[in-house]
mmCIF file of C-alpha atoms in Angstrom:
data_model
loop_
_atom_site.group_PDB
_atom_site.id
_atom_site.type_symbol
_atom_site.label_atom_id
_atom_site.label_comp_id
_atom_site.label_asym_id
_atom_site.label_seq_id
_atom_site.Cartn_x
_atom_site.Cartn_y
_atom_site.Cartn_z
ATOM 1 C CA UNK N 25 -23.205 -10.489 1.471
ATOM 2 C CA UNK N 26 -20.029 -8.905 1.119
ATOM 3 C CA UNK N 27 -19.463 -5.746 2.439
ATOM 4 C CA UNK N 28 -15.992 -4.374 1.049
ATOM 5 C CA UNK N 29 -15.199 -1.147 3.427
ATOM 6 C CA UNK N 30 -12.679 -0.514 4.462
ATOM 7 C CA UNK N 31 -10.697 3.430 3.778
ATOM 8 C CA UNK N 32 -8.635 5.583 4.207
ATOM 9 C CA UNK N 33 -8.922 9.403 3.227
ATOM 10 C CA UNK N 34 -5.476 10.512 3.470
ATOM 11 C CA UNK N 35 -2.299 10.074 0.320
ATOM 12 C CA UNK N 36 0.381 7.924 2.682
ATOM 13 C CA UNK N 37 4.525 9.488 2.017
ATOM 14 C CA UNK N 38 4.518 5.752 1.693
ATOM 15 C CA UNK N 39 3.732 2.898 0.102
ATOM 16 C CA UNK N 40 1.949 -0.083 0.412
ATOM 17 C CA UNK N 41 4.275 -2.568 2.292
ATOM 18 C CA UNK N 42 5.787 -4.656 0.232
ATOM 19 C CA UNK N 43 4.652 -3.055 -3.019
ATOM 20 C CA UNK N 44 5.204 0.307 -5.203
ATOM 21 C CA UNK N 45 0.999 0.591 -5.004
ATOM 22 C CA UNK N 46 -0.082 4.029 -3.647
ATOM 23 C CA UNK N 47 -1.649 2.996 0.322
ATOM 24 C CA UNK N 48 -4.806 4.620 0.056
ATOM 25 C CA UNK N 49 -5.449 3.208 -3.260
ATOM 26 C CA UNK N 50 -4.813 -0.635 -2.452
ATOM 27 C CA UNK N 51 -6.747 0.216 1.143
ATOM 28 C CA UNK N 52 -9.949 1.222 -1.083
ATOM 29 C CA UNK N 53 -9.503 -0.054 -4.467
ATOM 30 C CA UNK N 54 -7.248 -3.133 -4.993
ATOM 31 C CA UNK N 55 -7.778 -4.625 -1.296
ATOM 32 C CA UNK N 56 -11.806 -4.724 -2.209
ATOM 33 C CA UNK N 57 -10.578 -6.044 -5.430
ATOM 34 C CA UNK N 58 -8.504 -8.741 -4.871
ATOM 35 C CA UNK N 59 -11.537 -9.881 -2.307
ATOM 36 C CA UNK N 60 -13.933 -10.485 -3.830
ATOM 37 C CA UNK N 61 -12.163 -11.336 -6.799
ATOM 38 C CA UNK N 62 -11.294 -14.733 -4.263
ATOM 39 C CA UNK N 63 -14.307 -15.403 -3.162
ATOM 40 C CA UNK N 64 -16.535 -15.200 -6.420
ATOM 41 C CA UNK N 65 -16.519 -18.759 -7.003
ATOM 42 C CA UNK N 66 -18.059 -18.907 -3.535
ATOM 43 C CA UNK N 67 -21.129 -16.521 -3.968
ATOM 44 C CA UNK N 68 -24.310 -18.789 -3.858
ATOM 45 C CA UNK N 69 -26.699 -17.496 -6.636
ATOM 46 C CA UNK N 70 -27.598 -13.790 -5.682
ATOM 47 C CA UNK N 71 -25.074 -13.467 -3.249
ATOM 48 C CA UNK N 72 -24.340 -9.362 -3.031
ATOM 49 C CA UNK N 73 -21.002 -6.782 -2.855
ATOM 50 C CA UNK N 74 -22.055 -4.140 -1.341
ATOM 51 C CA UNK N 75 -19.514 -1.681 -2.566
ATOM 52 C CA UNK N 76 -18.910 1.770 0.204
ATOM 53 C CA UNK N 77 -19.086 4.795 -2.227
ATOM 54 C CA UNK N 78 -19.234 8.339 -1.179
ATOM 55 C CA UNK N 79 -20.395 11.226 -3.169
ATOM 56 C CA UNK N 80 -16.594 12.255 -3.220
ATOM 57 C CA UNK N 81 -16.218 10.620 -6.995
ATOM 58 C CA UNK N 82 -18.816 12.882 -8.072
ATOM 59 C CA UNK N 83 -15.239 15.563 -7.520
ATOM 60 C CA UNK N 84 -12.508 13.920 -10.565
ATOM 61 C CA UNK N 85 -11.009 16.191 -12.292
ATOM 62 C CA UNK N 86 -8.885 14.593 -15.280
ATOM 63 C CA UNK N 87 -8.811 11.792 -17.768
ATOM 64 C CA UNK N 88 -10.616 9.008 -16.361
ATOM 65 C CA UNK N 89 -10.501 7.711 -20.152
ATOM 66 C CA UNK N 90 -7.395 7.908 -19.486
ATOM 67 C CA UNK N 91 -4.807 4.723 -19.048
ATOM 68 C CA UNK N 92 -1.726 7.553 -17.140
ATOM 69 C CA UNK N 93 -4.504 8.827 -15.079
ATOM 70 C CA UNK N 94 -5.241 5.127 -13.167
ATOM 71 C CA UNK N 95 -1.384 4.092 -13.346
ATOM 72 C CA UNK N 96 -1.103 7.544 -11.245
ATOM 73 C CA UNK N 97 -4.082 5.771 -8.266
ATOM 74 C CA UNK N 98 -2.478 3.194 -8.352
ATOM 75 C CA UNK N 99 2.133 3.423 -8.663
ATOM 76 C CA UNK N 100 2.585 4.687 -5.004
ATOM 77 C CA UNK N 101 5.161 8.468 -6.560
ATOM 78 C CA UNK N 102 3.109 9.448 -10.131
ATOM 79 C CA UNK N 103 1.366 11.950 -10.851
ATOM 80 C CA UNK N 104 -1.745 12.492 -10.466
ATOM 81 C CA UNK N 105 -1.507 10.925 -7.482
ATOM 82 C CA UNK N 106 -4.354 9.010 -5.468
ATOM 83 C CA UNK N 107 -7.462 11.028 -3.579
ATOM 84 C CA UNK N 108 -9.887 9.183 -1.497
ATOM 85 C CA UNK N 109 -11.775 10.714 -4.438
ATOM 86 C CA UNK N 110 -10.029 8.653 -7.020
ATOM 87 C CA UNK N 111 -9.912 5.461 -4.966
ATOM 88 C CA UNK N 112 -14.118 6.013 -4.562
ATOM 89 C CA UNK N 113 -15.089 6.450 -8.291
ATOM 90 C CA UNK N 114 -13.036 3.132 -8.493
ATOM 91 C CA UNK N 115 -15.094 2.115 -6.195
ATOM 92 C CA UNK N 116 -18.581 2.981 -8.271
ATOM 93 C CA UNK N 117 -16.646 1.838 -11.168
ATOM 94 C CA UNK N 118 -16.136 -1.671 -9.948
ATOM 95 C CA UNK N 119 -19.087 -2.231 -8.794
ATOM 96 C CA UNK N 120 -20.444 -1.430 -12.847
ATOM 97 C CA UNK N 121 -18.111 -3.766 -13.905
ATOM 98 C CA UNK N 122 -18.707 -6.096 -11.250
ATOM 99 C CA UNK N 123 -23.304 -5.956 -12.207
ATOM 100 C CA UNK N 124 -21.945 -5.994 -16.344
ATOM 101 C CA UNK N 125 -20.059 -9.302 -15.721
ATOM 102 C CA UNK N 126 -21.731 -11.208 -13.547
ATOM 103 C CA UNK N 127 -25.705 -10.192 -13.790
ATOM 104 C CA UNK N 128 -26.141 -13.999 -14.298
ATOM 105 C CA UNK N 129 -24.844 -14.725 -10.426
ATOM 106 C CA UNK N 130 -24.449 -11.316 -8.518
ATOM 107 C CA UNK N 131 -26.312 -8.271 -7.423
ATOM 108 C CA UNK N 132 -23.365 -5.625 -6.851
ATOM 109 C CA UNK N 133 -24.180 -1.978 -5.674
ATOM 110 C CA UNK N 134 -22.480 1.185 -4.456
ATOM 111 C CA UNK N 135 -23.544 2.401 -0.650
ATOM 112 C CA UNK N 136 -22.745 6.353 0.717
ATOM 113 C CA UNK N 137 -23.558 6.158 4.150
ATOM 114 C CA UNK N 138 -24.666 9.178 4.390
ATOM 115 C CA UNK N 139 -22.203 11.893 6.269
ATOM 116 C CA UNK N 140 -20.866 10.239 9.697
ATOM 117 C CA UNK N 141 -19.134 11.155 12.061
ATOM 118 C CA UNK N 142 -16.461 9.348 12.329
ATOM 119 C CA UNK N 143 -12.699 10.388 13.691
ATOM 120 C CA UNK N 144 -11.574 10.691 9.754
ATOM 121 C CA UNK N 145 -14.359 14.311 10.635
ATOM 122 C CA UNK N 146 -11.087 15.770 13.677
ATOM 123 C CA UNK N 147 -9.158 16.092 9.923
ATOM 124 C CA UNK N 148 -11.988 18.933 9.353
ATOM 125 C CA UNK N 149 -10.809 20.975 12.531
ATOM 126 C CA UNK N 150 -7.449 20.725 10.586
ATOM 127 C CA UNK N 151 -8.947 22.557 7.613
ATOM 128 C CA UNK N 152 -11.687 24.460 8.633
ATOM 129 C CA UNK N 153 -11.325 25.583 12.225
ATOM 130 C CA UNK N 154 -13.086 24.523 15.061
ATOM 131 C CA UNK N 155 -16.195 26.713 15.122
ATOM 132 C CA UNK N 156 -16.931 25.738 11.107
ATOM 133 C CA UNK N 157 -16.367 21.851 12.067
ATOM 134 C CA UNK N 158 -18.665 22.238 15.013
ATOM 135 C CA UNK N 159 -21.169 23.155 12.745
ATOM 136 C CA UNK N 160 -20.175 20.865 9.603
ATOM 137 C CA UNK N 161 -20.571 17.704 12.840
ATOM 138 C CA UNK N 162 -23.695 18.761 13.440
ATOM 139 C CA UNK N 163 -24.547 17.130 10.127
ATOM 140 C CA UNK N 164 -22.904 14.578 10.233
ATOM 141 C CA UNK N 165 -24.551 11.003 11.777
ATOM 142 C CA UNK N 166 -23.374 8.853 13.756
ATOM 143 C CA UNK N 167 -21.492 6.157 13.350
ATOM 144 C CA UNK N 168 -24.361 2.987 14.309
ATOM 145 C CA UNK N 169 -27.109 5.086 11.978
ATOM 146 C CA UNK N 170 -23.998 4.601 9.386
ATOM 147 C CA UNK N 171 -23.559 1.133 9.166
ATOM 148 C CA UNK N 172 -27.265 0.437 9.896
ATOM 149 C CA UNK N 173 -27.525 2.373 6.227
ATOM 150 C CA UNK N 174 -25.855 -0.992 5.101
ATOM 151 C CA UNK N 175 -27.806 -3.266 6.314
ATOM 152 C CA UNK N 176 -30.853 -2.227 6.395
#
């Protein structure tokens, strides 16, 4: 089992080190793609690949069938800029493509672990204020619960 679970939720002012790529997209998508590609030949028959997704992929706007849309996600400083939602949509599309190309060898799934409370939730404090953030956090699960949703 390979679990691709790296995540940034905010775009960076700087590109990924040593590249011109957007750091958010590099972390959430390109890194998963490269690791999976490098390991592909070593997977046992019927190996499983789990890509972390998010409900946020439903909120992508723009023409996702356009190469310029994805170029803006990949290249740092090119509009439209990459966001968390686009990176999670790319993870879902990557998962679908893995199943199309390698269904005889692997099974790939995209998993939304639900609303899990992690340090990233502190960003809600700045966006929504203390009272609303406290209410939103009551609907989140613990980190352990989120981890278990990937395994069980």
